[in-house]
Amino acid sequence: MDILIGGFLLGGTYALMALGLQLQYGVARIMNLANGEMLVAGAFGAFWFYSGFQMRPFLAIVLIVPLAFVVNWAIYHYLLTPLVRRAKSRGQLEVDGILATFGMSFILVGLMLAVFGGEYFSYSYLERAVFVLEQPYGLNRIAAFCASLVFCIALVVWLSHTRSGLALRAVAVNPTAAGLVAIKVARTSAIAFAIGGAVTASGGALLSMFLTFDASIGVIFTLKALIIVILGGVGEIRGTVAAAFLLGLAETAVASLVDPGLTLAAAYLLFIVVLLVRPRGLFGSRS
Amino acid sequence: MGMLEIRDLSISYGQHRAVEKASLRVAKGEIVVILGANGAGKSSILRAAAGLLPAMPGSSFEMNGRDITNCPPDEFVEAGIALVPEDRAIFAELTVQENLKLGAYPKRARKKAPDNLARVLALFPRLAERPRQRVQTMSGGEQQMVAIGRAMMSAPAILLLDEPSLGLSPLLCSELFRSLARIRSTEIGILLVEQNAKRALAIADRGYVLENGCVTASDRSEVLSSDERVRKAYLGSDGSSINLR
Amino acid sequence: MSAINRGKFILVALAFGTAALLPFFDTGYWLSLGVSLAMYAVLATSWTLFSGPTHYISLATAAFFGTGMYVVGGGVDLLPYPALVLIAALTGAVLATLVGLTTMRISGVYFVIFTLGLAELIRQVVTWVQTTFTSSSGLYVLTDITESMIYWELMSLLALVYLAGWMINHSRLGLALRVIGNDETVAAHIGINTAKAKVMLFIISGTVASVCGALLAPRWVYVEPTIAFSPMISFQVVIMALLGGVHRLWGPLCGVIPFTLLWEVIAAQFPNQTTLLLGASFLLIVYFIPNGIAGLLENFPKQLQSKNGG
Amino acid sequence: MVLNVDGMTKSFGGIRAVDALSFELVPGEILGLIGPNGSGKTTVINVLSGALKANAGRIQLLNRDIGQLSTHEIARCGLARTFQIVRILPAMTVLENVAVGGVFGHGRYWGAALDRRAKDLLQRLGVRHGADTPATALTYIDQKRVELARALISDPKVLLLDEWLAGLNPVELGIGISLIRDLRAEGRAIIIVEHVMDAIRSLCDRCVVMNGGQKIAEGTPGTVLADRAVISAYLGDEYGDA
């Protein structure tokens, strides 16, 4: 039972970071391998505001989100648009995007190492225990979970029920057709990438409330986000959320039943099994 | 009066000149057909007229007297030009309803969306029957309806259609041409590229003949249909069916 | 073999012969640099054999390299060294077969992620096994193999890789891979067993990387998961291959030489900014030399021609 | 008999795209597969070529069951196809585009023999561009020709042409029709999926008409095109009356 709840709590934040990647890949067609570093940057941001200014993480997020939006918009506008222009096909853009963001991930790690150093970081905030079904859980974890849930719901509602959300999905499905209905495709892609980055960074800030992190841990989160996106199916928002909870559950189960050192191995195994059984993802329907 | 005026349009792909100083115009309420062999540059003209292809210096596009040369594609749509390209360019993973809603995304169309929707659904009753169906699960003919319906949702003054009958069965093809005639009656102008030259000329008011990127003839469609050269090149030897036995 | 090919062959053989003389002149810094060059030349060239024509970007080099290293590390006290190299080759081939068979149906991004994860997975499992069943976190590889021997071994391996690459490029298999890289659907429809062709190349590429790891294990003396399976190895190999150019057999070498030298400088001058600079150089290559140095070299005569002609 | 299809059924999700379809093909015969959009014609082509696996039924090519074989195995048994939307290998020359078809397929050629065959075919199909031109520089019609040459070079016994004549003008159509007729004269069996009625009438020995995944008529073009069911499902009254 506590595996179930623990997995659920973890899944919430996972969902948030994977939705960020989903927006970047689904709409802007950039499989962002620097996604994990953006998450770690968010975590460092929250840490810095908390330790430097005693600012509560929830307040820090209010500052981190617009900051991350601007940074990611700039990354897309200045670094990725040339690749989009150069690409002759979607396949080529994917490859170029992977390589470019891959380089960026190293740069981000390098920058964070230079600023913060290579140690492990954590801070204590809301460290009281809360009892759910007679089991103790950190209040910080529950708070982070609730915040993620609110963000996720807001995102899903925005995407499926507003004109701008629909425009975003239109670009994801068929950029040429989107241009034909007067959607500004380049701008929409940039916005989607920026929102994706901001969402991921907010996920990092929330994770930092209860997780120890260091400058080079990003690749692990990139892998997890990628696994979730693929499990859920590219472009499938609900699938992503479901896959995030599944992964959170699987990891918690392996960590508490087998060994905490094998969580990534478990995630990876899950990924392989699903890929072999359902190559389009658990909830994917695209042909 | 709604009118698209294309003057001296030239398009090139690298070294290759696809279109050379072509001038065309379409007025509201008329169907104009472009005839020409494959590779003559018909699709290029339509794509350029939707702002998707860059035109060479010297070309100009005017919509209702407003110069829209060198504008991005979304401004062509806002000016009242809607293209249904050869591959239809529908949002296959979205529903019929969402496709039509996206058609009304241009600012010019937002206010009139309910009226336009009623008009489209009257034209294609089948779309009214299944608003929530994903377009990718529909047949080719139904997808073509979605594509044309979505273009009409943008409240266009001019509709550009690239090979709308390609891949349609004879039955659906007849249906399509009947709907084109109905669309014209709503005061929309249609610029049509169509392989089925016989039927296209039958409903068109005027036509242009394009050879190697140049407009070599332009006239009323009755005149074109009786032109011996046109008959030979685009209508088949005896004008009805090909007999090679 | 035509006259031109024979000429090329003699030229390459001469170059190899000259390069093999290095240990007679220096056994210190220059030899160690030579070993690094040979190692990356082997890895980048074998990577390109598979990824060049198919456009599948593999980040699994570290997985194979580390596996080879660990085979030697684990068995160095039990079996003679040559046997261990053979076992490493076999293990690499088996691993590549397994990975190949499971992933060859998936393409593009999925494959990249799969291979990126593979090294991480093996690293985690090895770390877990070591900390759970043994007391240490690494293994000692103590042998009497000198750096000169390692250098010669690597050069022989490199010669083998070039020979294999040349043979593949002039065979049906090479043509099949080019078609696959163009359009996999068409490839299947004209009778190409696409899965088999890809798996075969992946096995060759993986086996070579594994053997390379086994050959280098004695040089490192102490083998640790974080070093043996470091994603850095995969990344560097990809960068060098791309920098050199993946459309020619000799392309990767054009990337290996300048990059390894540059890396020596960076590591010596800016030891704390290696990650940052690695990322930056990677970006520069992706943006400014998308076809690699080989592409630049090949286009150069053409540009000259067009200038003279026009 | 070169091809025997018995009870072919293919479903996507709950929808039966092809429903218990049976037909045969003899050498030197052109079979027209016609029907409204979404009636399952292209699905039939995809199942025959192995791109899709049928859920039920039996397919025999030259008395060999091919229903469970993969695409490349079927190609090697002597079946070749073209695609509805032309698929050219973009990074290869015209000659290479044709030659690759003869290396791995039914006939296996290599070296000088392969080169000669490819050049002969290019000439025969009327591709006037140099063999070393990049294939992407060709016009649409020439790309279609190259694709056909790529299918023919392996000397297939059964040829599937998926709307190969679509989008041609009357002159090109005439050339295309006589070309296909020549192929029949060589003894190849050909299945064509077409909407161009003139081509169907002048080319096909026999037609299978599909609607909703099922066969609704079979016979000579003259009889099936006069069939009431075919007229109401496919041709429309205008054609029926004519």
Tab-separated table of N, CA and C in Angstrom, chain A residues 25 31 33 79-80 82-83 86 94-96 98-100 102-104 106-107 109-111 113-114 219-220 223 226 230 234 258-259 261-265 268 271-272 275-276 279, chain C residues 55 57 59 101-103 106 108-110 112-121 123-125 128 132 231-232 235 238 242 272-273 275-276 278-280 282-283 286-288 290:
chain	number	residue	atom	x	y	z
A	25	TYR	N	8.749	18.008	-27.829
A	25	TYR	CA	8.910	17.040	-28.899
A	25	TYR	C	7.678	17.002	-29.798
A	31	MET	N	13.476	16.657	-29.938
A	31	MET	CA	13.631	15.687	-28.868
A	31	MET	C	14.750	16.208	-27.988
A	33	LEU	N	17.345	16.522	-25.521
A	33	LEU	CA	18.175	15.732	-24.611
A	33	LEU	C	18.737	16.590	-23.475
A	79	LEU	N	19.078	29.127	-31.249
A	79	LEU	CA	19.889	27.940	-31.523
A	79	LEU	C	19.171	26.889	-32.362
A	80	LEU	N	17.861	26.768	-32.175
A	80	LEU	CA	17.194	25.666	-32.863
A	80	LEU	C	16.539	26.088	-34.173
A	82	PRO	N	17.687	27.852	-36.621
A	82	PRO	CA	18.543	27.584	-37.789
A	82	PRO	C	18.476	26.122	-38.233
A	83	LEU	N	18.364	25.223	-37.265
A	83	LEU	CA	18.266	23.798	-37.610
A	83	LEU	C	16.943	23.513	-38.289
A	86	ARG	N	17.186	24.614	-41.766
A	86	ARG	CA	18.120	23.843	-42.562
A	86	ARG	C	17.573	22.459	-42.916
A	94	GLU	N	14.958	15.814	-36.558
A	94	GLU	CA	15.045	15.033	-35.326
A	94	GLU	C	16.495	14.734	-34.978
A	95	VAL	N	17.245	14.294	-35.976
A	95	VAL	CA	18.643	13.949	-35.724
A	95	VAL	C	19.437	15.186	-35.317
A	96	ASP	N	19.291	16.273	-36.098
A	96	ASP	CA	19.998	17.500	-35.757
A	96	ASP	C	19.600	18.011	-34.373
A	98	ILE	N	18.464	16.281	-31.833
A	98	ILE	CA	19.049	15.424	-30.807
A	98	ILE	C	20.506	15.815	-30.569
A	99	LEU	N	21.248	15.973	-31.671
A	99	LEU	CA	22.668	16.279	-31.526
A	99	LEU	C	22.874	17.648	-30.879
A	100	ALA	N	22.096	18.628	-31.326
A	100	ALA	CA	22.280	19.976	-30.796
A	100	ALA	C	21.924	20.048	-29.310
A	102	PHE	N	21.904	17.700	-27.315
A	102	PHE	CA	22.880	16.886	-26.631
A	102	PHE	C	24.084	17.728	-26.249
A	103	GLY	N	24.561	18.524	-27.197
A	103	GLY	CA	25.650	19.445	-26.908
A	103	GLY	C	25.255	20.437	-25.829
A	104	MET	N	24.015	20.929	-25.916
A	104	MET	CA	23.540	21.895	-24.918
A	104	MET	C	23.531	21.293	-23.524
A	106	PHE	N	25.543	19.223	-22.285
A	106	PHE	CA	26.901	19.296	-21.736
A	106	PHE	C	27.230	20.712	-21.287
A	107	ILE	N	26.824	21.678	-22.120
A	107	ILE	CA	27.102	23.072	-21.757
A	107	ILE	C	26.403	23.420	-20.442
A	109	VAL	N	25.437	21.399	-18.041
A	109	VAL	CA	26.116	20.717	-16.932
A	109	VAL	C	27.387	21.468	-16.570
A	110	GLY	N	28.150	21.847	-17.609
A	110	GLY	CA	29.389	22.566	-17.383
A	110	GLY	C	29.159	23.870	-16.645
A	111	LEU	N	28.113	24.590	-17.046
A	111	LEU	CA	27.806	25.869	-16.398
A	111	LEU	C	27.425	25.659	-14.934
A	113	LEU	N	28.191	23.146	-13.040
A	113	LEU	CA	29.384	22.726	-12.300
A	113	LEU	C	30.228	23.942	-11.936
A	114	ALA	N	30.356	24.868	-12.914
A	114	ALA	CA	31.188	26.044	-12.671
A	114	ALA	C	30.594	26.922	-11.577
A	219	VAL	N	20.978	13.736	-16.814
A	219	VAL	CA	20.791	12.704	-17.831
A	219	VAL	C	19.821	11.614	-17.361
A	220	ILE	N	19.853	11.341	-16.065
A	220	ILE	CA	18.932	10.336	-15.513
A	220	ILE	C	17.487	10.792	-15.726
A	223	LEU	N	16.448	10.644	-19.358
A	223	LEU	CA	16.076	9.280	-19.714
A	223	LEU	C	14.676	8.945	-19.232
A	226	LEU	N	12.068	10.751	-21.267
A	226	LEU	CA	11.962	10.134	-22.587
A	226	LEU	C	11.181	8.833	-22.513
A	230	ILE	N	7.618	8.081	-24.431
A	230	ILE	CA	7.474	6.992	-25.384
A	230	ILE	C	6.462	5.961	-24.899
A	234	VAL	N	3.760	9.341	-28.315
A	234	VAL	CA	4.085	10.715	-28.701
A	234	VAL	C	2.803	11.477	-29.039
A	258	VAL	N	13.385	-4.494	-4.014
A	258	VAL	CA	14.642	-5.093	-4.469
A	258	VAL	C	15.839	-4.284	-3.962
A	259	ASP	N	16.092	-3.170	-4.620
A	259	ASP	CA	17.248	-2.367	-4.232
A	259	ASP	C	17.097	-0.976	-4.829
A	261	GLY	N	19.254	0.931	-5.797
A	261	GLY	CA	20.239	1.162	-6.847
A	261	GLY	C	19.771	0.722	-8.216
A	262	LEU	N	18.647	0.059	-8.278
A	262	LEU	CA	18.217	-0.520	-9.554
A	262	LEU	C	16.987	0.163	-10.159
A	263	THR	N	16.662	1.371	-9.669
A	263	THR	CA	15.431	2.006	-10.155
A	263	THR	C	15.507	2.306	-11.641
A	264	LEU	N	16.653	2.827	-12.088
A	264	LEU	CA	16.768	3.176	-13.504
A	264	LEU	C	16.700	1.919	-14.355
A	265	ALA	N	17.335	0.866	-13.871
A	265	ALA	CA	17.279	-0.407	-14.581
A	265	ALA	C	15.832	-0.858	-14.726
A	268	TYR	N	14.070	1.201	-17.311
A	268	TYR	CA	14.543	0.838	-18.631
A	268	TYR	C	13.930	-0.483	-19.084
A	271	PHE	N	10.489	0.001	-20.161
A	271	PHE	CA	10.530	0.644	-21.480
A	271	PHE	C	10.719	-0.396	-22.582
A	272	ILE	N	11.676	-1.298	-22.382
A	272	ILE	CA	11.953	-2.312	-23.400
A	272	ILE	C	10.741	-3.206	-23.619
A	275	LEU	N	8.035	-1.375	-25.462
A	275	LEU	CA	8.407	-1.136	-26.858
A	275	LEU	C	8.248	-2.388	-27.696
A	276	LEU	N	8.560	-3.534	-27.102
A	276	LEU	CA	8.473	-4.773	-27.853
A	276	LEU	C	7.028	-5.182	-28.057
A	279	PRO	N	4.847	-1.063	-29.955
A	279	PRO	CA	5.871	-0.111	-30.411
A	279	PRO	C	5.401	1.346	-30.453
C	55	HIS	N	21.856	5.906	-40.706
C	55	HIS	CA	21.396	7.093	-39.977
C	55	HIS	C	20.834	6.761	-38.594
C	57	ILE	N	21.529	6.676	-34.927
C	57	ILE	CA	22.578	7.185	-34.055
C	57	ILE	C	22.665	6.306	-32.821
C	59	LEU	N	24.248	5.404	-29.249
C	59	LEU	CA	25.009	5.915	-28.110
C	59	LEU	C	25.428	4.756	-27.222
C	101	LEU	N	18.455	-7.366	-32.207
C	101	LEU	CA	17.199	-8.041	-32.500
C	101	LEU	C	16.019	-7.350	-31.834
C	102	THR	N	16.245	-6.777	-30.645
C	102	THR	CA	15.108	-6.131	-29.986
C	102	THR	C	14.838	-4.736	-30.529
C	103	THR	N	15.874	-4.050	-31.018
C	103	THR	CA	15.653	-2.653	-31.377
C	103	THR	C	15.521	-2.388	-32.864
C	106	ILE	N	12.473	-0.742	-34.164
C	106	ILE	CA	12.175	0.639	-33.790
C	106	ILE	C	13.198	1.543	-34.453
C	108	GLY	N	14.750	5.738	-35.393
C	108	GLY	CA	14.901	7.151	-35.040
C	108	GLY	C	15.188	7.375	-33.574
C	109	VAL	N	14.385	8.250	-33.002
C	109	VAL	CA	14.579	8.693	-31.637
C	109	VAL	C	14.580	7.529	-30.650
C	110	TYR	N	13.688	6.570	-30.908
C	110	TYR	CA	13.572	5.451	-29.983
C	110	TYR	C	14.908	4.710	-29.857
C	112	VAL	N	17.912	5.910	-30.383
C	112	VAL	CA	18.878	6.738	-29.668
C	112	VAL	C	18.706	6.570	-28.161
C	113	ILE	N	17.459	6.660	-27.736
C	113	ILE	CA	17.186	6.566	-26.304
C	113	ILE	C	17.527	5.184	-25.782
C	114	PHE	N	17.170	4.189	-26.582
C	114	PHE	CA	17.452	2.826	-26.184
C	114	PHE	C	18.947	2.634	-25.937
C	115	THR	N	19.755	3.127	-26.868
C	115	THR	CA	21.192	2.908	-26.730
C	115	THR	C	21.784	3.778	-25.629
C	116	LEU	N	21.237	4.989	-25.482
C	116	LEU	CA	21.699	5.859	-24.389
C	116	LEU	C	21.434	5.167	-23.055
C	117	GLY	N	20.249	4.564	-22.952
C	117	GLY	CA	19.879	3.902	-21.709
C	117	GLY	C	20.676	2.639	-21.457
C	118	LEU	N	21.096	1.972	-22.531
C	118	LEU	CA	21.771	0.687	-22.385
C	118	LEU	C	23.026	0.793	-21.512
C	119	ALA	N	23.863	1.797	-21.812
C	119	ALA	CA	25.092	1.966	-21.034
C	119	ALA	C	24.767	2.263	-19.573
C	120	GLU	N	23.763	3.128	-19.368
C	120	GLU	CA	23.360	3.462	-18.003
C	120	GLU	C	22.868	2.219	-17.265
C	121	LEU	N	22.093	1.409	-17.994
C	121	LEU	CA	21.543	0.195	-17.393
C	121	LEU	C	22.663	-0.747	-16.967
C	123	ARG	N	25.743	-0.100	-16.455
C	123	ARG	CA	26.544	0.508	-15.401
C	123	ARG	C	25.874	0.319	-14.034
C	124	GLN	N	24.557	0.586	-14.003
C	124	GLN	CA	23.853	0.426	-12.732
C	124	GLN	C	23.897	-1.008	-12.245
C	125	VAL	N	23.694	-1.937	-13.168
C	125	VAL	CA	23.676	-3.345	-12.778
C	125	VAL	C	25.058	-3.773	-12.278
C	128	TRP	N	25.745	-2.330	-8.925
C	128	TRP	CA	24.921	-3.004	-7.933
C	128	TRP	C	25.519	-4.364	-7.579
C	132	THR	N	27.019	-5.209	-3.950
C	132	THR	CA	26.245	-6.195	-3.211
C	132	THR	C	27.068	-7.453	-2.922
C	231	PRO	N	29.209	7.742	-20.203
C	231	PRO	CA	28.542	8.213	-21.422
C	231	PRO	C	29.455	9.111	-22.253
C	232	MET	N	30.458	9.690	-21.582
C	232	MET	CA	31.409	10.554	-22.262
C	232	MET	C	32.049	9.840	-23.463
C	235	PHE	N	29.691	9.768	-26.358
C	235	PHE	CA	29.508	11.102	-26.904
C	235	PHE	C	30.715	11.517	-27.735
C	238	VAL	N	30.761	9.846	-31.083
C	238	VAL	CA	29.802	10.434	-32.025
C	238	VAL	C	30.329	11.770	-32.553
C	242	LEU	N	31.168	12.531	-36.458
C	242	LEU	CA	30.439	13.578	-37.170
C	242	LEU	C	31.380	14.657	-37.664
C	272	ASN	N	38.977	22.083	-15.487
C	272	ASN	CA	37.687	22.187	-14.810
C	272	ASN	C	36.522	22.482	-15.749
C	273	GLN	N	36.836	22.862	-16.961
C	273	GLN	CA	35.752	23.228	-17.887
C	273	GLN	C	35.586	22.206	-19.006
C	275	THR	N	33.661	19.594	-19.503
C	275	THR	CA	32.285	19.304	-19.922
C	275	THR	C	31.736	20.438	-20.757
C	276	LEU	N	31.924	21.660	-20.248
C	276	LEU	CA	31.417	22.842	-20.938
C	276	LEU	C	32.003	22.940	-22.337
C	278	LEU	N	33.426	20.568	-24.105
C	278	LEU	CA	32.994	19.443	-24.939
C	278	LEU	C	31.658	19.773	-25.585
C	279	GLY	N	30.732	20.278	-24.760
C	279	GLY	CA	29.413	20.648	-25.279
C	279	GLY	C	29.523	21.710	-26.347
C	280	ALA	N	30.333	22.715	-26.086
C	280	ALA	CA	30.454	23.825	-27.030
C	280	ALA	C	31.035	23.353	-28.354
C	282	PHE	N	30.918	20.415	-29.555
C	282	PHE	CA	29.887	19.577	-30.173
C	282	PHE	C	28.899	20.448	-30.957
C	283	LEU	N	28.432	21.508	-30.300
C	283	LEU	CA	27.478	22.406	-30.955
C	283	LEU	C	28.073	23.024	-32.215
C	286	VAL	N	27.940	20.550	-35.032
C	286	VAL	CA	26.601	20.320	-35.556
C	286	VAL	C	26.155	21.498	-36.431
C	287	TYR	N	26.495	22.719	-35.998
C	287	TYR	CA	26.005	23.881	-36.726
C	287	TYR	C	26.831	24.205	-37.953
C	288	PHE	N	28.147	24.077	-37.828
C	288	PHE	CA	28.973	24.633	-38.896
C	288	PHE	C	29.619	23.590	-39.805
C	290	PRO	N	28.142	20.343	-40.745
C	290	PRO	CA	27.186	19.227	-40.691
C	290	PRO	C	27.620	18.024	-41.519
